[in-house]
Amino acid sequence: MMFSKGLEGVVAAHTAISHVDGNKGKLLYRGYDAGELARTKSFEEVAYLLLNGELPSNQQLETFTFELVKKRKLLSALDNVITSLPKELEIMDVLRTCISCLNPQTNWPPTKEEAIHLIALFPTIIAAWIRYENGEKPIKPDQTLGHVENYLYMINGEIPTNAHSSALTAYLILTMEHGMNASTFAARVVSSTESDLPSAICGALGAMKGPLHGGAPTGVLQLLDDVTSHAEGPEKLLRQKLERGEKLMGFGHRVYKTTDPRASALRDVLSSSGGEDHTLSKAVEVEKTATLLLAEYKPGRALHVNVEYYAATVMDALSFKSEWFTPTFCVSRVVGWCAHVLEQAEDNRIFRPDQEYIGVRER
Ligand SMILES: CC(C)(COP(=O)(O)OP(=O)(O)OC[C@H]1O[C@@H](n2cnc3c(N)ncnc32)[C@H](O)[C@@H]1OP(=O)(O)O)[C@@H](O)C(=O)NCCC(=O)NCCS
């Protein structure tokens, strides 16, 4: 029997949700280019597409948006949970705890209505915790705002600028779905036992919390700070790092052997949004130098910029704290998880891989 560590190269599911082509640097959601969707569509439209397979008509979008808005409210049971949790918890733990407190509406099969409820609740839970942790009262969702604007509003108490909401929208669309990554796989495995949707999403959240997956653009912001404050300029410091064998944060990807299409789409959206963004211009300049140096120091490794790199500039523009980065990633990825759980349920078979025993034989 073949063994593949980390299941690399093993096809674990058939899917019609997204297609990742690492060699060509393409990411398609239901056949549509994710970068193009990020440039032209709203969070709600792309979430609808991933859950339903087609972009919505005006009427369908209206109904979907209405459902999302209706389910944003923080249930009083969750409010009680949040205010009873110790403040030192990480937001990912709070999110996982709150989702596990939800009473599944149905056990099996999961429904789109439940998925919409979870997608609607994520921003509300995160924002409520951020405020609570800071000794402030949670801000009630504003029914007139879109999903992304409302998330920023519930955190800051102010209607966000267009530049801020479009930057975050682009980031959230580009990270909504990415094939059989660890958290999505975890969600499908839980769901394959005919368990309920909140349990599958708790499994995914547990997987996403790990630093090898949720990652964080924190390292990128540190890199940008270091290189631009270096007395002898970016190139010198980048060379020093590479000569010491350090990795440059925001570069390289297991799947993409060319520029991560999410990174270039995010760079384009941010660059075209007009305003003066110092971190962004710094990032664009450092990317050029770093790409040349990576080719020089690591020939044949195909190391290019990845989505975390420009995600860092979005987080920086929004003045988000680093603890908010991974939960914010979940605001988008919960859509992909739900789409995969619904797809798993359409043609389910319980996951049960084999193992190869390498311990002591009978004794
Ligand atoms: C993303 C990542 C984990 C992919 O890892 P991987 O596919 O397992 O690739 P490896 O870590 O085996 O790297 C292969 C080679 O490229 C080098 N390399 C990979 N990423 C590098 C980076 N960002 N900077 C410098 N060198 C890098 C490795 O040192 C290794 O070199 P070697 O063969 O001389 O030892 C890796 O590129 C990385 O750690 N990047 C930086 C962190 C980051 O940006 N993470 C966000 C990902 S979305």
Coordinates of N, CA, C and O in Angstrom, one line a residue, residues 34-116:
A34 N -10.9 33.8 -9.6 CA -11.1 34.4 -8.2 C -10.6 35.9 -8.2 O -11.3 36.7 -7.6
G35 N -9.6 36.2 -8.9 CA -9.1 37.6 -9.0 C -10.1 38.5 -9.6 O -10.3 39.6 -9.1
E36 N -10.7 38.0 -10.7 CA -11.7 38.8 -11.4 C -12.9 39.0 -10.5 O -13.5 40.1 -10.4
L37 N -13.3 38.0 -9.7 CA -14.4 38.1 -8.8 C -14.1 39.2 -7.7 O -14.9 40.0 -7.3
A38 N -12.8 39.1 -7.2 CA -12.4 40.1 -6.2 C -12.5 41.5 -6.7 O -12.7 42.4 -5.9
R39 N -12.2 41.7 -8.0 CA -12.2 43.0 -8.6 C -13.6 43.5 -8.8 O -13.9 44.7 -8.8
T40 N -14.6 42.6 -9.0 CA -15.9 43.1 -9.6 C -17.1 42.7 -8.7 O -18.2 43.2 -9.0
K41 N -17.0 41.8 -7.8 CA -18.2 41.3 -7.1 C -18.1 41.6 -5.6 O -17.0 41.9 -5.0
S42 N -19.3 41.5 -4.9 CA -19.3 41.7 -3.5 C -19.1 40.4 -2.7 O -19.1 39.3 -3.3
F43 N -18.8 40.5 -1.4 CA -18.7 39.3 -0.6 C -19.9 38.4 -0.8 O -19.8 37.2 -0.9
E44 N -21.1 39.0 -0.7 CA -22.4 38.2 -0.7 C -22.5 37.5 -2.1 O -22.9 36.3 -2.1
E45 N -22.1 38.1 -3.2 CA -22.3 37.5 -4.5 C -21.4 36.2 -4.6 O -21.8 35.2 -5.1
V46 N -20.1 36.4 -4.1 CA -19.2 35.3 -4.2 C -19.5 34.2 -3.2 O -19.4 33.0 -3.6
A47 N -20.0 34.5 -2.1 CA -20.5 33.5 -1.1 C -21.6 32.7 -1.7 O -21.7 31.5 -1.6
Y48 N -22.5 33.4 -2.4 CA -23.7 32.8 -3.0 C -23.2 31.8 -4.1 O -23.6 30.7 -4.2
L49 N -22.2 32.3 -4.9 CA -21.6 31.5 -6.0 C -21.1 30.2 -5.4 O -21.3 29.1 -5.9
L50 N -20.3 30.3 -4.3 CA -19.6 29.1 -3.8 C -20.6 28.1 -3.2 O -20.5 26.9 -3.4
L51 N -21.6 28.6 -2.6 CA -22.6 27.7 -1.9 C -23.6 27.1 -3.0 O -24.0 26.0 -2.8
N52 N -23.9 27.9 -4.0 CA -24.9 27.4 -5.0 C -24.5 27.0 -6.3 O -25.2 26.4 -7.1
G53 N -23.2 27.4 -6.7 CA -22.7 26.9 -8.0 C -22.9 27.9 -9.1 O -22.2 27.8 -10.1
E54 N -23.7 29.0 -8.9 CA -23.9 30.0 -9.9 C -23.9 31.4 -9.3 O -24.3 31.5 -8.1
L55 N -23.6 32.4 -10.0 CA -23.7 33.7 -9.5 C -25.2 34.0 -9.4 O -26.0 33.5 -10.2
P56 N -25.6 34.9 -8.4 CA -27.0 35.1 -8.2 C -27.6 36.1 -9.2 O -26.9 37.0 -9.6
S57 N -28.9 36.0 -9.5 CA -29.6 37.0 -10.2 C -29.9 38.1 -9.1 O -29.6 37.9 -7.9
N58 N -30.4 39.3 -9.5 CA -30.7 40.4 -8.6 C -31.6 39.9 -7.5 O -31.4 40.2 -6.3
Q59 N -32.6 39.2 -7.9 CA -33.6 38.7 -6.9 C -33.0 37.7 -5.9 O -33.2 37.8 -4.7
Q60 N -32.2 36.8 -6.5 CA -31.5 35.8 -5.6 C -30.6 36.5 -4.6 O -30.5 36.1 -3.4
L61 N -29.9 37.5 -5.1 CA -28.9 38.2 -4.3 C -29.6 39.0 -3.1 O -29.2 39.0 -2.0
E62 N -30.8 39.5 -3.5 CA -31.5 40.3 -2.5 C -32.0 39.3 -1.4 O -31.9 39.6 -0.2
T63 N -32.5 38.2 -1.8 CA -33.0 37.2 -0.8 C -31.8 36.7 0.1 O -31.9 36.6 1.3
F64 N -30.7 36.4 -0.6 CA -29.5 35.8 0.1 C -29.0 36.9 1.2 O -28.7 36.6 2.3
T65 N -28.9 38.2 0.7 CA -28.4 39.2 1.5 C -29.4 39.4 2.7 O -28.9 39.6 3.9
F66 N -30.7 39.4 2.5 CA -31.7 39.5 3.5 C -31.5 38.4 4.6 O -31.5 38.7 5.8
E67 N -31.3 37.2 4.1 CA -31.1 36.1 5.0 C -29.9 36.3 5.9 O -29.9 36.0 7.1
L68 N -28.8 36.7 5.3 CA -27.5 36.9 6.0 C -27.7 38.0 7.1 O -27.3 37.9 8.2
V69 N -28.4 39.1 6.7 CA -28.6 40.2 7.6 C -29.4 39.8 8.8 O -29.1 40.1 9.9
K70 N -30.5 39.0 8.4 CA -31.4 38.6 9.5 C -30.7 37.7 10.6 O -31.1 37.8 11.7
K71 N -29.7 37.0 10.1 CA -29.1 36.1 11.1 C -27.8 36.6 11.7 O -27.1 35.9 12.4
R72 N -27.5 37.9 11.5 CA -26.3 38.5 12.1 C -26.3 38.7 13.6 O -25.3 38.8 14.2
K73 N -27.5 38.8 14.1 CA -27.7 39.2 15.5 C -27.0 38.2 16.5 O -27.1 37.0 16.2
L74 N -26.4 38.7 17.5 CA -25.7 37.9 18.5 C -26.8 37.3 19.4 O -27.5 38.0 20.1
L75 N -27.0 36.0 19.3 CA -28.0 35.3 20.2 C -27.7 35.6 21.6 O -26.5 35.7 22.0
S76 N -28.7 35.8 22.5 CA -28.4 36.1 23.9 C -27.6 35.0 24.5 O -26.8 35.3 25.4
A77 N -27.8 33.8 24.1 CA -27.1 32.7 24.7 C -25.6 32.9 24.4 O -24.7 32.6 25.3
L78 N -25.3 33.3 23.2 CA -23.9 33.5 22.8 C -23.3 34.7 23.6 O -22.1 34.7 24.0
D79 N -24.1 35.7 23.8 CA -23.7 36.9 24.5 C -23.2 36.5 25.9 O -22.2 36.9 26.4
N80 N -24.1 35.6 26.5 CA -23.7 35.1 27.9 C -22.4 34.3 27.9 O -21.6 34.4 28.8
V81 N -22.3 33.5 26.8 CA -21.0 32.7 26.7 C -19.8 33.6 26.6 O -18.9 33.5 27.4
I82 N -19.9 34.6 25.7 CA -18.8 35.5 25.5 C -18.4 36.2 26.8 O -17.2 36.3 27.2
T83 N -19.4 36.7 27.5 CA -19.1 37.5 28.7 C -18.6 36.6 29.9 O -18.2 37.1 30.9
S84 N -18.8 35.3 29.7 CA -18.3 34.5 30.8 C -17.0 33.9 30.6 O -16.4 33.2 31.4
L85 N -16.4 34.1 29.4 CA -15.1 33.5 29.1 C -13.9 34.3 29.6 O -14.0 35.5 29.7
P86 N -12.8 33.6 30.0 CA -11.7 34.4 30.5 C -11.1 35.2 29.4 O -11.0 34.8 28.2
K87 N -10.7 36.5 29.7 CA -10.3 37.4 28.7 C -8.9 37.0 28.0 O -8.6 37.5 27.0
E88 N -8.2 36.1 28.7 CA -6.9 35.7 28.0 C -7.1 34.8 26.8 O -6.2 34.4 26.2
L89 N -8.3 34.3 26.6 CA -8.5 33.4 25.5 C -8.2 34.0 24.1 O -8.3 35.2 24.0
E90 N -7.7 33.2 23.2 CA -7.5 33.7 21.8 C -8.8 33.8 21.1 O -9.7 33.0 21.4
I91 N -8.9 34.6 20.2 CA -10.2 34.8 19.5 C -10.6 33.5 18.8 O -11.8 33.1 18.8
M92 N -9.7 32.7 18.3 CA -10.0 31.4 17.7 C -10.7 30.5 18.7 O -11.6 29.7 18.3
D93 N -10.2 30.5 19.9 CA -10.8 29.7 20.9 C -12.3 30.2 21.2 O -13.2 29.4 21.4
V94 N -12.4 31.5 21.2 CA -13.8 32.0 21.5 C -14.7 31.6 20.4 O -15.9 31.2 20.6
L95 N -14.2 31.7 19.1 CA -15.1 31.4 18.0 C -15.5 29.9 18.0 O -16.6 29.6 17.9
R96 N -14.5 29.1 18.3 CA -14.7 27.6 18.4 C -15.8 27.3 19.5 O -16.7 26.5 19.3
T97 N -15.6 28.0 20.6 CA -16.5 27.7 21.8 C -17.9 28.2 21.4 O -18.9 27.5 21.7
C98 N -18.0 29.4 20.8 CA -19.4 29.9 20.5 C -20.0 29.0 19.4 O -21.2 28.7 19.6
I99 N -19.3 28.5 18.4 CA -19.9 27.7 17.4 C -20.4 26.4 18.0 O -21.4 25.8 17.7
S100 N -19.6 25.9 19.0 CA -19.9 24.6 19.5 C -21.2 24.7 20.5 O -21.8 23.7 20.8
C101 N -21.5 25.9 20.9 CA -22.7 26.1 21.7 C -24.0 26.2 20.9 O -25.1 26.2 21.4
L102 N -23.8 26.3 19.5 CA -25.0 26.4 18.7 C -25.8 25.1 18.7 O -25.1 24.0 18.6
N103 N -27.0 25.1 18.8 CA -27.9 23.9 18.7 C -28.1 23.6 17.2 O -28.7 24.4 16.5
P104 N -27.5 22.5 16.7 CA -27.7 22.2 15.3 C -29.2 22.2 14.9 O -30.0 21.6 15.6
Q105 N -29.5 22.9 13.8 CA -30.9 22.9 13.4 C -31.4 21.6 12.9 O -32.5 21.1 13.1
T106 N -30.4 20.9 12.2 CA -30.7 19.6 11.7 C -29.4 18.8 11.9 O -28.3 19.4 12.0
N107 N -29.5 17.5 12.0 CA -28.2 16.8 12.2 C -27.7 16.4 10.8 O -26.5 16.7 10.5
W108 N -28.5 15.8 10.0 CA -28.0 15.4 8.7 C -29.1 15.3 7.7 O -30.2 14.9 8.2
P109 N -29.0 15.7 6.5 CA -27.9 16.4 5.9 C -27.8 17.8 6.4 O -28.9 18.4 6.7
P110 N -26.7 18.5 6.3 CA -26.6 19.9 6.6 C -27.4 20.7 5.6 O -27.5 20.3 4.4
T111 N -27.8 21.9 5.9 CA -28.6 22.7 5.0 C -27.9 24.0 4.7 O -27.1 24.5 5.5
K112 N -28.3 24.6 3.6 CA -27.8 26.0 3.2 C -28.2 27.0 4.3 O -27.5 27.9 4.5
E113 N -29.4 26.8 4.8 CA -29.9 27.8 5.8 C -28.9 27.8 7.0 O -28.6 28.9 7.5
E114 N -28.5 26.7 7.4 CA -27.6 26.6 8.6 C -26.2 27.2 8.2 O -25.6 27.9 9.0
A115 N -25.8 27.0 6.9 CA -24.6 27.6 6.5 C -24.6 29.1 6.5 O -23.7 29.8 7.0
I116 N -25.8 29.6 6.0 CA -25.9 31.1 6.0 C -25.9 31.6 7.5 O -25.3 32.7 7.7

